[in-house]
């Protein structure tokens, strides 16, 4: 049973912006770090950004200063604002939740993903 639902993906030109959203039940949001992963064709899934319950954030180097993760615990929603998009950002983006993501742990919950395609 899918408990996290992503939205906001699409096709955008290089240099453009997209905002992804992920909604889920409060039981998950209230007790887990939330994160965004992505998987490009032929590549392994990678952690893009994470945000703890208290708001501490972490980003992979390639998206720092371009992407911003945030969470609204009252709405049980996590966001990923993506600016200055590049072709190499093209991937399926997955929302995930887990207690130890920022320390290297695996998520306990996953969404089904949303496609982001960046054209030149």
Coordinates of N, CA and C in Angstrom, one line a residue:
X1 N 0.8 -1.2 0.0 CA 0.0 0.0 0.0 C 0.9 1.2 0.0
X2 N 0.7 2.1 -1.0 CA 1.5 3.3 -1.1 C 1.0 4.3 -0.2
X3 N 1.9 4.9 0.6 CA 1.4 5.8 1.6 C 1.9 7.2 1.4
X4 N 2.9 7.4 0.5 CA 3.4 8.6 0.1 C 3.1 8.9 -1.4
X5 N 2.6 10.0 -1.7 CA 2.1 10.4 -3.0 C 2.8 11.6 -3.5
X6 N 3.6 11.5 -4.6 CA 4.3 12.6 -5.1 C 3.5 13.3 -6.2
X7 N 3.8 14.6 -6.4 CA 3.2 15.3 -7.5 C 4.1 16.5 -7.9
X8 N 3.9 17.0 -9.1 CA 4.6 18.2 -9.5 C 5.7 18.0 -10.6
X9 N 5.9 16.7 -11.0 CA 6.9 16.5 -12.0 C 6.4 17.0 -13.3
X10 N 7.3 16.9 -14.3 CA 7.0 17.3 -15.7 C 8.2 17.6 -16.5
X11 N 7.9 18.2 -17.7 CA 9.0 18.6 -18.6 C 9.3 20.1 -18.5
X12 N 10.5 20.4 -18.4 CA 10.9 21.8 -18.3 C 12.2 22.0 -19.0
X13 N 12.4 23.2 -19.5 CA 13.7 23.5 -20.2 C 14.8 23.8 -19.2
X14 N 16.0 23.5 -19.6 CA 17.2 23.8 -18.8 C 17.1 25.2 -18.3
X15 N 17.4 25.4 -17.0 CA 17.4 26.7 -16.4 C 16.1 27.0 -15.7
X16 N 15.1 26.2 -16.0 CA 13.8 26.4 -15.4 C 13.6 25.8 -14.0
X17 N 12.4 25.9 -13.5 CA 12.1 25.5 -12.1 C 10.9 24.5 -12.1
X18 N 10.9 23.7 -11.1 CA 9.8 22.8 -10.7 C 9.7 22.7 -9.2
X19 N 8.5 22.5 -8.7 CA 8.4 22.2 -7.3 C 7.6 20.9 -7.2
X20 N 8.3 19.9 -6.5 CA 7.7 18.7 -6.2 C 7.0 18.7 -4.8
X21 N 5.9 18.0 -4.7 CA 5.3 17.8 -3.4 C 5.1 16.4 -3.1
X22 N 5.0 16.1 -1.8 CA 4.8 14.7 -1.4 C 3.9 14.8 -0.2
X23 N 2.7 14.1 -0.2 CA 1.8 14.1 0.9 C 1.7 12.6 1.4
X24 N 1.4 12.6 2.7 CA 1.2 11.3 3.3 C 0.5 11.4 4.6
X25 N 0.4 10.3 5.3 CA -0.3 10.3 6.6 C 0.5 10.9 7.7
X26 N -0.1 11.5 8.7 CA 0.6 12.2 9.8 C 1.4 11.2 10.6
X27 N 1.0 10.0 10.7 CA 1.7 9.0 11.4 C 3.1 8.8 10.9
X28 N 3.3 9.0 9.6 CA 4.6 8.9 9.0 C 5.4 10.2 9.1
X29 N 4.8 11.3 8.9 CA 5.4 12.6 8.9 C 5.9 13.0 10.3
X30 N 5.1 12.6 11.3 CA 5.4 13.1 12.7 C 6.6 12.4 13.3
X31 N 7.0 11.3 12.7 CA 8.1 10.5 13.3 C 9.2 10.1 12.4
X32 N 9.3 10.8 11.3 CA 10.4 10.4 10.3 C 11.0 11.6 9.7
X33 N 12.3 11.4 9.3 CA 13.0 12.3 8.4 C 12.3 12.1 7.0
X34 N 12.1 13.1 6.3 CA 11.6 13.0 4.9 C 12.7 13.3 3.9
X35 N 12.6 12.7 2.8 CA 13.7 12.9 1.8 C 13.2 12.7 0.4
X36 N 14.0 13.2 -0.5 CA 13.8 13.0 -2.0 C 15.0 12.2 -2.5
X37 N 14.7 11.2 -3.3 CA 15.7 10.4 -4.0 C 15.4 10.5 -5.5
X38 N 16.3 10.2 -6.3 CA 16.1 10.2 -7.7 C 16.8 9.0 -8.4
X39 N 16.3 8.6 -9.5 CA 16.9 7.5 -10.3 C 16.9 7.9 -11.7
X40 N 18.0 8.1 -12.3 CA 18.1 8.3 -13.8 C 18.2 7.0 -14.5
X41 N 17.9 7.0 -15.8 CA 18.0 5.8 -16.6 C 19.4 5.2 -16.5
X42 N 19.5 3.9 -16.2 CA 20.8 3.2 -16.2 C 21.6 3.5 -15.0
X43 N 21.1 4.3 -14.0 CA 21.9 4.6 -12.8 C 21.2 4.2 -11.6
X44 N 22.0 4.2 -10.5 CA 21.4 3.8 -9.2 C 20.6 4.9 -8.6
X45 N 19.7 4.5 -7.7 CA 18.9 5.6 -7.0 C 19.8 6.3 -6.1
X46 N 19.7 7.6 -6.0 CA 20.5 8.4 -5.1 C 19.7 9.4 -4.3
X47 N 20.3 9.7 -3.1 CA 19.6 10.6 -2.2 C 19.9 12.0 -2.7
X48 N 18.8 12.8 -2.9 CA 19.0 14.2 -3.3 C 19.0 15.2 -2.2
X49 N 18.0 15.0 -1.3 CA 17.9 15.9 -0.1 C 17.1 15.3 0.9
X50 N 17.4 15.7 2.2 CA 16.6 15.2 3.3 C 16.4 16.3 4.3
X51 N 15.3 16.1 5.1 CA 15.0 17.1 6.1 C 14.4 16.4 7.3
X52 N 15.0 16.6 8.5 CA 14.7 16.0 9.7 C 13.4 16.5 10.3
X53 N 12.8 15.9 11.3 CA 11.6 16.4 12.0 C 11.8 17.8 12.4
X54 N 13.0 18.1 12.9 CA 13.3 19.4 13.4 C 13.7 20.4 12.4
X55 N 13.8 20.0 11.2 CA 14.1 21.0 10.1 C 15.6 21.0 9.6
X56 N 16.4 20.1 10.2 CA 17.8 20.0 9.6 C 17.8 19.4 8.3
X57 N 18.6 20.1 7.3 CA 18.6 19.6 6.0 C 19.9 19.2 5.5
X58 N 19.9 18.3 4.5 CA 21.1 17.8 3.9 C 20.9 17.7 2.4
X59 N 21.9 18.0 1.6 CA 21.8 17.9 0.1 C 23.0 17.2 -0.5
X60 N 22.8 16.6 -1.6 CA 23.9 16.1 -2.3 C 24.6 17.3 -3.0
X61 N 25.9 17.2 -3.2 CA 26.7 18.3 -3.7 C 26.1 18.9 -5.0
X62 N 25.7 18.0 -5.9 CA 25.3 18.5 -7.2 C 24.1 19.4 -7.2
X63 N 23.3 19.4 -6.2 CA 22.1 20.2 -6.1 C 22.1 21.3 -5.1
X64 N 23.2 21.4 -4.4 CA 23.3 22.5 -3.4 C 23.2 23.8 -4.1
X65 N 22.5 24.8 -3.5 CA 22.3 26.1 -4.0 C 21.3 26.2 -5.1
X66 N 20.8 25.0 -5.6 CA 19.8 25.0 -6.6 C 18.5 24.4 -6.1
X67 N 18.5 23.4 -5.2 CA 17.4 22.8 -4.7 C 17.1 23.1 -3.2
X68 N 15.9 23.2 -2.8 CA 15.5 23.4 -1.5 C 14.5 22.5 -1.0
X69 N 14.7 21.8 0.1 CA 13.7 20.9 0.6 C 13.1 21.5 1.8
X70 N 11.8 21.4 2.0 CA 11.1 21.9 3.1 C 9.9 21.0 3.5
X71 N 9.4 21.2 4.7 CA 8.3 20.4 5.1 C 7.3 21.2 5.9
X72 N 6.0 20.8 5.7 CA 5.0 21.5 6.4 C 4.3 20.4 7.2
X73 N 4.6 20.3 8.5 CA 4.1 19.2 9.3 C 2.6 19.3 9.5
X74 N 2.1 20.5 9.5 CA 0.7 20.6 9.7 C -0.1 20.1 8.5
X75 N 0.5 20.1 7.3 CA -0.1 19.6 6.1 C 0.4 18.2 5.7
X76 N 1.3 17.7 6.5 CA 1.9 16.4 6.2 C 2.4 16.4 4.8
X77 N 3.2 17.4 4.4 CA 3.7 17.5 3.1 C 5.1 17.9 3.1
X78 N 5.9 17.4 2.2 CA 7.3 17.8 2.0 C 7.4 18.2 0.6
X79 N 8.3 19.2 0.4 CA 8.4 19.9 -0.9 C 9.9 19.8 -1.4
X80 N 10.1 19.8 -2.7 CA 11.4 20.0 -3.2 C 11.3 21.1 -4.3
X81 N 11.8 22.3 -4.0 CA 11.9 23.3 -4.9 C 13.2 23.2 -5.7
X82 N 13.1 23.1 -7.0 CA 14.2 22.8 -7.9 C 14.4 24.0 -8.9
X83 N 15.5 24.7 -8.8 CA 15.7 25.9 -9.6 C 17.0 25.6 -10.5
X84 N 17.1 26.4 -11.5 CA 18.3 26.2 -12.4 C 18.5 24.8 -12.8
X85 N 17.4 24.2 -13.2 CA 17.5 22.7 -13.6 C 18.4 22.5 -14.8
X86 N 19.1 21.3 -14.7 CA 20.0 20.9 -15.7 C 19.6 19.6 -16.3
X87 N 20.1 19.3 -17.5 CA 19.7 18.0 -18.1 C 20.0 16.8 -17.2
X88 N 21.1 16.9 -16.5 CA 21.5 15.8 -15.7 C 20.6 15.6 -14.4
X89 N 19.6 16.6 -14.2 CA 18.6 16.4 -13.2 C 17.5 15.5 -13.6
X90 N 17.4 15.1 -14.9 CA 16.4 14.3 -15.4 C 16.4 12.9 -14.7
X91 N 15.3 12.5 -14.2 CA 15.2 11.3 -13.4 C 13.7 11.1 -12.9
X92 N 13.5 10.0 -12.4 CA 12.3 9.8 -11.6 C 12.6 10.2 -10.1
X93 N 11.8 11.0 -9.6 CA 12.0 11.5 -8.2 C 11.1 10.8 -7.3
X94 N 11.6 10.3 -6.2 CA 10.9 9.5 -5.2 C 10.9 10.2 -3.9
X95 N 9.7 10.3 -3.2 CA 9.6 10.7 -1.9 C 9.8 9.5 -1.0
X96 N 10.5 9.7 0.2 CA 10.8 8.6 1.1 C 10.8 9.2 2.5
X97 N 10.6 8.2 3.4 CA 10.6 8.6 4.9 C 11.2 7.5 5.7
X98 N 12.0 7.9 6.7 CA 12.6 7.0 7.6 C 13.3 7.7 8.7
X99 N 13.6 7.0 9.8 CA 14.2 7.7 11.0 C 15.7 8.0 10.9
X100 N 16.4 7.3 10.0 CA 17.9 7.5 10.0 C 18.4 7.9 8.6
X101 N 17.6 8.4 7.8 CA 18.1 8.7 6.4 C 19.3 9.7 6.4
X102 N 19.3 10.7 7.2 CA 20.4 11.6 7.2 C 21.7 11.1 7.8
X103 N 21.6 9.9 8.4 CA 22.8 9.2 8.9 C 23.1 8.0 8.1
X104 N 22.5 7.9 7.0 CA 22.9 6.8 6.1 C 21.9 5.6 6.1
X105 N 20.9 5.7 6.9 CA 19.9 4.6 6.9 C 19.0 4.6 5.7
X106 N 18.4 3.4 5.5 CA 17.4 3.3 4.4 C 16.0 3.7 4.8
X107 N 15.3 4.3 3.8 CA 13.9 4.6 4.1 C 13.1 3.4 4.5
X108 N 12.0 3.7 5.2 CA 11.0 2.7 5.5 C 9.8 2.8 4.6
X109 N 9.6 4.0 4.0 CA 8.4 4.2 3.2 C 8.9 4.9 1.9
X110 N 8.2 4.5 0.8 CA 8.5 5.1 -0.5 C 7.2 5.5 -1.2
X111 N 7.3 6.6 -2.0 CA 6.3 6.9 -3.0 C 6.5 6.1 -4.3
X112 N 5.7 6.3 -5.2 CA 5.8 5.6 -6.5 C 6.7 6.4 -7.5
X113 N 6.9 7.7 -7.2 CA 7.8 8.5 -8.0 C 7.1 9.4 -9.0
X114 N 7.7 10.5 -9.4 CA 7.2 11.4 -10.4 C 8.4 11.7 -11.3
X115 N 8.1 11.8 -12.6 CA 9.1 12.0 -13.6 C 9.4 13.4 -13.8
X116 N 10.7 13.7 -13.8 CA 11.2 15.1 -14.1 C 12.1 15.0 -15.3
X117 N 11.8 15.7 -16.4 CA 12.6 15.7 -17.6 C 13.0 17.1 -17.9
X118 N 14.3 17.3 -18.1 CA 14.9 18.6 -18.4 C 15.4 18.6 -19.8
X119 N 14.9 19.5 -20.6 CA 15.4 19.5 -22.0 C 16.4 20.7 -22.2
X120 N 17.2 20.5 -23.2 CA 18.2 21.6 -23.5 C 17.6 22.7 -24.4

